[in-house]
mmCIF file of C-alpha atoms in Angstrom:
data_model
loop_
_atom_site.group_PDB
_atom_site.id
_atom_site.type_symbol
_atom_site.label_atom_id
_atom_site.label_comp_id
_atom_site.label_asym_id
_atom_site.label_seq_id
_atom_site.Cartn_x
_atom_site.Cartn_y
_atom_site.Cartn_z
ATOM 1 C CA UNK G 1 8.058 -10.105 16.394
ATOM 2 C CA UNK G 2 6.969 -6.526 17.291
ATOM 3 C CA UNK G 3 8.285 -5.259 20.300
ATOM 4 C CA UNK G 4 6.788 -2.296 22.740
ATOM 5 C CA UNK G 5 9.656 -0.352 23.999
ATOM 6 C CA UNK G 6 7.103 2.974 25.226
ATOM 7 C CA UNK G 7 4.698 4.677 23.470
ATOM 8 C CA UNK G 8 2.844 2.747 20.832
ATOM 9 C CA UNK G 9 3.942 4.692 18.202
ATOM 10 C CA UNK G 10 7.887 3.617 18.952
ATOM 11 C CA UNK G 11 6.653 -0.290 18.503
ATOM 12 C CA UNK G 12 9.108 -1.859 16.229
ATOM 13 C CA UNK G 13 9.247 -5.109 14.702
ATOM 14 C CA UNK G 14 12.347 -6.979 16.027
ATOM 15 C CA UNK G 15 15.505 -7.386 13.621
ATOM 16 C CA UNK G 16 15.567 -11.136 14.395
ATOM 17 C CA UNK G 17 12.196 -12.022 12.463
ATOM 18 C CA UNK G 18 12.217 -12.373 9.123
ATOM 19 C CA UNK G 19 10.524 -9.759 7.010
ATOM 20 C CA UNK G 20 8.936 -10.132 3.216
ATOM 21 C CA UNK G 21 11.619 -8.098 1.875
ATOM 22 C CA UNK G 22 14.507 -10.243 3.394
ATOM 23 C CA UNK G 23 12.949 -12.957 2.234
ATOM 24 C CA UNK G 24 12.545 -12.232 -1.163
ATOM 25 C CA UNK G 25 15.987 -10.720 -1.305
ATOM 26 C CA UNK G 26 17.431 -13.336 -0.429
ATOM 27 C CA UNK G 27 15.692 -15.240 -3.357
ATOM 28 C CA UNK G 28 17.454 -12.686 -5.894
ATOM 29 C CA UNK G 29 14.673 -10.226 -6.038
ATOM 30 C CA UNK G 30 15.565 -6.543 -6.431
ATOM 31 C CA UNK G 31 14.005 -5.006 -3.383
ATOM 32 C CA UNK G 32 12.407 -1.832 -2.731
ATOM 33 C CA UNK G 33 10.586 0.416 -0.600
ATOM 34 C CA UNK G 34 8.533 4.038 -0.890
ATOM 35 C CA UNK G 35 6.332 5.350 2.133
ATOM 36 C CA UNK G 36 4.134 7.876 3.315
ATOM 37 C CA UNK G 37 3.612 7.137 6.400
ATOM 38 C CA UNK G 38 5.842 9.324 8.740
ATOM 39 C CA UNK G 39 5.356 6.319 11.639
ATOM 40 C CA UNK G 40 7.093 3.845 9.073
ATOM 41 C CA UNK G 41 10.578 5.043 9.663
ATOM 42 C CA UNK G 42 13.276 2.376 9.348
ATOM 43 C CA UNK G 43 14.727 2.154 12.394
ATOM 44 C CA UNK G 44 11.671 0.724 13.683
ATOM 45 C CA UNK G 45 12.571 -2.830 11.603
ATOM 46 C CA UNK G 46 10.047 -2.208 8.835
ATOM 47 C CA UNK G 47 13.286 -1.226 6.516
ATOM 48 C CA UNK G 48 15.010 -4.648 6.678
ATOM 49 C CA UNK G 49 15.777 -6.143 3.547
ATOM 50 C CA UNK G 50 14.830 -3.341 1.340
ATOM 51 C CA UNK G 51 17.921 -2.265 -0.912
ATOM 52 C CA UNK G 52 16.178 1.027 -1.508
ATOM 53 C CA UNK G 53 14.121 2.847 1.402
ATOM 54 C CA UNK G 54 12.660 6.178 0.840
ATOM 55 C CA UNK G 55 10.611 7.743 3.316
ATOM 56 C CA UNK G 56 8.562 10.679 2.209
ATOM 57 C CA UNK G 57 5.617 12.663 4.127
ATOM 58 C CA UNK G 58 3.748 13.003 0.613
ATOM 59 C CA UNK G 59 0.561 12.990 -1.406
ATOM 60 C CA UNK G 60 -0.475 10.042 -3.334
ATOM 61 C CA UNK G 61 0.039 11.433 -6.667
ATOM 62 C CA UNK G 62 3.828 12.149 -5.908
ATOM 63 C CA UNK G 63 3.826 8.516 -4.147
ATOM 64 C CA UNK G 64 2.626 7.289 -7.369
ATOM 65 C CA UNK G 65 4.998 9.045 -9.613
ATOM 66 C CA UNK G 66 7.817 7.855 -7.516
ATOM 67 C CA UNK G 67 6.674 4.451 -8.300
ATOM 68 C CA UNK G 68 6.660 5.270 -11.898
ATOM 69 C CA UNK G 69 10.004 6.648 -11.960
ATOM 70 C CA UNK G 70 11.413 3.704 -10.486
ATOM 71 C CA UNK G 71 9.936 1.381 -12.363
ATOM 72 C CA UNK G 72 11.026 3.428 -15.368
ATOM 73 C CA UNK G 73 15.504 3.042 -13.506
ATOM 74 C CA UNK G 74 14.478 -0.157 -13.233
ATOM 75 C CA UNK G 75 13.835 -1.067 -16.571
ATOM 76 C CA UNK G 76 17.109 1.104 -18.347
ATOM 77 C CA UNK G 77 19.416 -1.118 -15.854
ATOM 78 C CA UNK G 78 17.687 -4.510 -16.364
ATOM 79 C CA UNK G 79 17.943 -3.753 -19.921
ATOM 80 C CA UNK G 80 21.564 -3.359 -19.723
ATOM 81 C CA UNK G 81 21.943 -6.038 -16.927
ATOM 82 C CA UNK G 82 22.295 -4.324 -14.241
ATOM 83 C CA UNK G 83 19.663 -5.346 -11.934
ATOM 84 C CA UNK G 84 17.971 -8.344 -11.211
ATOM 85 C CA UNK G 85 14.759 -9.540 -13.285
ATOM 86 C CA UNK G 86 12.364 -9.634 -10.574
ATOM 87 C CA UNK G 87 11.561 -6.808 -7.708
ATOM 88 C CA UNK G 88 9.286 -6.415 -5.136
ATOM 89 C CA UNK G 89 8.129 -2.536 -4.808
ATOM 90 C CA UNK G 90 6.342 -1.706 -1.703
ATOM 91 C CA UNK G 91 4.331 1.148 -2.084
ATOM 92 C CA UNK G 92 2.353 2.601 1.146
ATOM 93 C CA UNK G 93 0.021 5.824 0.044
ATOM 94 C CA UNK G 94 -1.090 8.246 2.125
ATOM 95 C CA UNK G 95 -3.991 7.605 4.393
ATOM 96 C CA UNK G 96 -7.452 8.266 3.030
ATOM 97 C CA UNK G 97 -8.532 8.850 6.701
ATOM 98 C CA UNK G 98 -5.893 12.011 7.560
ATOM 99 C CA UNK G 99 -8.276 14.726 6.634
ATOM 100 C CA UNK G 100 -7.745 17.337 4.568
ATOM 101 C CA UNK G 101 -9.691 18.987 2.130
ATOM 102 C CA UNK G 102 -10.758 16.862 -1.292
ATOM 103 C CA UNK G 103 -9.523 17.606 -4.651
ATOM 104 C CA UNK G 104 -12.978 19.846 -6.514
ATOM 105 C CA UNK G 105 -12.893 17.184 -9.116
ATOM 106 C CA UNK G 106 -12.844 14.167 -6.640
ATOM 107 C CA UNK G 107 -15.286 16.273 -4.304
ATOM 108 C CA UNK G 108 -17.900 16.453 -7.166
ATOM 109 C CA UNK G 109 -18.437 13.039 -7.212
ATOM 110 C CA UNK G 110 -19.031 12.217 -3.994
ATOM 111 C CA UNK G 111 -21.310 14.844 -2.764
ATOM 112 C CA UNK G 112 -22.751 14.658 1.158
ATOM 113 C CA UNK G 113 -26.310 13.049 1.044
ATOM 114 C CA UNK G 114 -27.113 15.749 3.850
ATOM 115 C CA UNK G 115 -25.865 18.809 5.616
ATOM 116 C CA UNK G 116 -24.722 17.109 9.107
ATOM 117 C CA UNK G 117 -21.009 16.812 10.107
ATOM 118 C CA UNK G 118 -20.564 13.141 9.597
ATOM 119 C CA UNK G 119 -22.591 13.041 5.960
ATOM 120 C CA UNK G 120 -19.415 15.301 5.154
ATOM 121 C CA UNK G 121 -16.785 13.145 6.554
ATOM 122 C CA UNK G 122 -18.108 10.607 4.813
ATOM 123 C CA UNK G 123 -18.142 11.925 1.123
ATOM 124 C CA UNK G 124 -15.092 13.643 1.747
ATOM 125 C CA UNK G 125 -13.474 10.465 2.593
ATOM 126 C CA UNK G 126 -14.953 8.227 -0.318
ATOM 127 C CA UNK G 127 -13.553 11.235 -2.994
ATOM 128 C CA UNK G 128 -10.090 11.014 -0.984
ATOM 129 C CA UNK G 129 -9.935 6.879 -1.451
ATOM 130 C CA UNK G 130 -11.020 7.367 -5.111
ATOM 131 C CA UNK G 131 -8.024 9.518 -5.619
ATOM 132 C CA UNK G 132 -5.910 7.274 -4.172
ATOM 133 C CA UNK G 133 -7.786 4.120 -6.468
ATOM 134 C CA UNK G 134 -7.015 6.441 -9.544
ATOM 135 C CA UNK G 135 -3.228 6.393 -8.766
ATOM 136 C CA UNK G 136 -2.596 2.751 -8.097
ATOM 137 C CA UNK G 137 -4.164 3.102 -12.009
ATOM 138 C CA UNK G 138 -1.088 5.384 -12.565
ATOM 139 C CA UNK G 139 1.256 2.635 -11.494
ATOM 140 C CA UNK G 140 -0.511 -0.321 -13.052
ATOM 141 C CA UNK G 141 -0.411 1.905 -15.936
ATOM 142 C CA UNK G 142 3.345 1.782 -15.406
ATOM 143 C CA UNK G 143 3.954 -1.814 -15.234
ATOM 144 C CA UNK G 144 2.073 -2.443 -18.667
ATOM 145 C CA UNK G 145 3.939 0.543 -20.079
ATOM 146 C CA UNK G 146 7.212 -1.662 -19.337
ATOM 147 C CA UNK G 147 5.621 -5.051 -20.341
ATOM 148 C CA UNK G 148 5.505 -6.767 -17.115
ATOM 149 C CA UNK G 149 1.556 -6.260 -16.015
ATOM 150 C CA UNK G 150 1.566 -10.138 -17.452
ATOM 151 C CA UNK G 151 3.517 -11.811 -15.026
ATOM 152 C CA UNK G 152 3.710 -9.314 -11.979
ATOM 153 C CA UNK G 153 1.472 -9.902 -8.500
ATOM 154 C CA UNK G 154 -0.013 -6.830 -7.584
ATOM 155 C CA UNK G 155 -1.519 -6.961 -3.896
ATOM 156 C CA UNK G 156 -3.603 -3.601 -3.051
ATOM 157 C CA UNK G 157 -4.209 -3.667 0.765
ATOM 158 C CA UNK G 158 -4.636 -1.232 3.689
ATOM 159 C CA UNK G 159 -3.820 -1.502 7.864
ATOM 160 C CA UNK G 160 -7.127 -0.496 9.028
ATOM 161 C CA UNK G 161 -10.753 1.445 7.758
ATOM 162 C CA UNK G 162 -12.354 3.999 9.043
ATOM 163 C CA UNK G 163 -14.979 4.391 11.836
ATOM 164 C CA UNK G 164 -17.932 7.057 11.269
ATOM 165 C CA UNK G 165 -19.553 6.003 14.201
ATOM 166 C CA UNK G 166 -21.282 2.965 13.078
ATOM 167 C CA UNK G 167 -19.951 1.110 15.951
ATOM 168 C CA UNK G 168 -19.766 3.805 18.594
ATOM 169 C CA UNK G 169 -15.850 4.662 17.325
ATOM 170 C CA UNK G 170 -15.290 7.648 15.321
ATOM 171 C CA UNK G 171 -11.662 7.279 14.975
ATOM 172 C CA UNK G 172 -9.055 5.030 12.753
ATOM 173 C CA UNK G 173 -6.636 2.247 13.935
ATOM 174 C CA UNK G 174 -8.295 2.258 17.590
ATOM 175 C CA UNK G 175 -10.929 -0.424 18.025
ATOM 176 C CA UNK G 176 -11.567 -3.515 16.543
ATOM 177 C CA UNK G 177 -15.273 -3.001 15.417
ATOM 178 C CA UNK G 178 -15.671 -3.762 11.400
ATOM 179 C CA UNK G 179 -15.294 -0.537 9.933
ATOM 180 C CA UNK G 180 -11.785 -0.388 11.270
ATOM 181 C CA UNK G 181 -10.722 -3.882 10.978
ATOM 182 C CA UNK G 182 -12.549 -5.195 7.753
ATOM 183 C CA UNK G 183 -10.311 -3.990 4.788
ATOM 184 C CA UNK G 184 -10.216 -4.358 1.208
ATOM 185 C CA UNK G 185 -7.548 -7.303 0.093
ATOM 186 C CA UNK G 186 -7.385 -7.599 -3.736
ATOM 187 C CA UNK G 187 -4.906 -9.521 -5.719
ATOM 188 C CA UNK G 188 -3.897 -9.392 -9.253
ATOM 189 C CA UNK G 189 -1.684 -12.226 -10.926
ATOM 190 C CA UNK G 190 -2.375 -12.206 -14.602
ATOM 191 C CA UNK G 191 -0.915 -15.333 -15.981
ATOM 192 C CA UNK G 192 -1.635 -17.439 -13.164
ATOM 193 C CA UNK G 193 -5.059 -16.666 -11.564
ATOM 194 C CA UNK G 194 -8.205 -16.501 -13.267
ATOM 195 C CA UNK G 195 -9.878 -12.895 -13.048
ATOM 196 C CA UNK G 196 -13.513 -12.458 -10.891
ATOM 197 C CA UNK G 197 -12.664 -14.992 -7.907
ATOM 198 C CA UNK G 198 -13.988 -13.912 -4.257
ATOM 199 C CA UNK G 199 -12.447 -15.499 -1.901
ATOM 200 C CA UNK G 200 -15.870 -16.016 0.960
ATOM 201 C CA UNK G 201 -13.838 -17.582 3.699
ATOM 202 C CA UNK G 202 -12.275 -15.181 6.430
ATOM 203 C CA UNK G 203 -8.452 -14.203 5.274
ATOM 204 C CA UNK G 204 -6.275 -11.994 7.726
ATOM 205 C CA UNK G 205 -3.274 -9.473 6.639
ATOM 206 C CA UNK G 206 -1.117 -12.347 8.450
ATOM 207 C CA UNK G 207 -1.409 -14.353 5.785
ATOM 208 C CA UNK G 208 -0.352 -12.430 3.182
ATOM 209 C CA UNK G 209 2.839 -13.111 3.247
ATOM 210 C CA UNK G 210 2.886 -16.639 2.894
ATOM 211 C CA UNK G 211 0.206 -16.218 0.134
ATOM 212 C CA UNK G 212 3.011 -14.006 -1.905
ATOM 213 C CA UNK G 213 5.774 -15.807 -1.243
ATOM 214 C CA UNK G 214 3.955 -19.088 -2.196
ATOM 215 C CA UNK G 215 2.708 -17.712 -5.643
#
């Protein structure tokens, strides 16, 4: 459904094809989305079915505590009726990969195993995904706080990895050697599936959606 219409960075996904969100909206769930990414902007299709979109070129600690704020609405309205039962939050967190200099405390841990350019790159991006890993902690955190950790699936994804020049690449998004196209794809669903499973077969992000809206 995506359709070029110029530069690849005004590709949009075409109104006609049904999205996760519309989907599950359509099944009564309360729908809503909070992004990063400034590329993600609704127009380009990506907003349909969402009741709530917010956009917002942030860090992933206020990503996080947007999350927890409106899981925190959510619960005062479904307590009072107000809003449906079930929800599906998307939550898209800042890129690991955009740069930028590593918090000292997330720095410390990861420190370069040498003095060249890429042993750098490299521990500063492993501190940058660990603070991102510590806030998806802040919203799990969040959904136990309001008692529904039990029966909620939590899918923790990414679009692409980063290439340090294993492969010849030493860019993001841009080739389709396995440091850019093998990404993490974990799954929670407390009350349903049994913790510790690897899955060893091959999966791809396209079928993710069917997975979710199967479960």
């Amino acid at each position: 459904g995506l359709e070029s219409i110029g530069a690849a960075r005004e590709t949009r996904l075409a109104h006609a094809a049904t999205t996760l969100a519309e989907a599950l909206v359509a099944g009564g769930y309360d729908t809503a989305a909070l992004v990063a990414d400034r590329d993600l902007a609704p127009i380009r299709g990506v907003g349909d079915g969402f009741e709530l979109y917010l956009q917002r070129p942030a860090g992933a600690v206020a990503m996080a505590t947007l999350a927890r704020l409106w899981l925190d609405w959510r619960t005062f309205h479904v307590a009072r009726g107000l809003e449906a039962p079930s929800f599906f939050l998307f939550l898209q967190l800042n890129d690991p990969g955009a740069g930028g200099v590593p918090d000292a405390r997330y720095a410390a841990l990861f420190p370069p195993r040498d003095t060249s350019p890429r042993a750098a790159a490299e521990a500063a991006y492993a501190a940058a995904v660990r603070a991102v890993d510590d806030q998806i902690g802040v919203v799990l955190d969040a959904l136990a706080g309001h008692g529904v950790a039990a029966r909620t699936l939590v899918v923790v994804t990414s679009s692409n990895g980063l290439d340090f020049g294993e492969d010849g690449s030493r860019a993001s998004g841009t080739a389709l050697d396995r440091a850019q196209v093998q990404v993490p794809l974990l799954l929670r669903l407390p009350a349903t599936v049994a913790a510790g499973q690897k899955i060893d077969a091959p999966v791809s992000l396209v079928d993710l959606a069917p997975t979710v809206l199967s479960w």
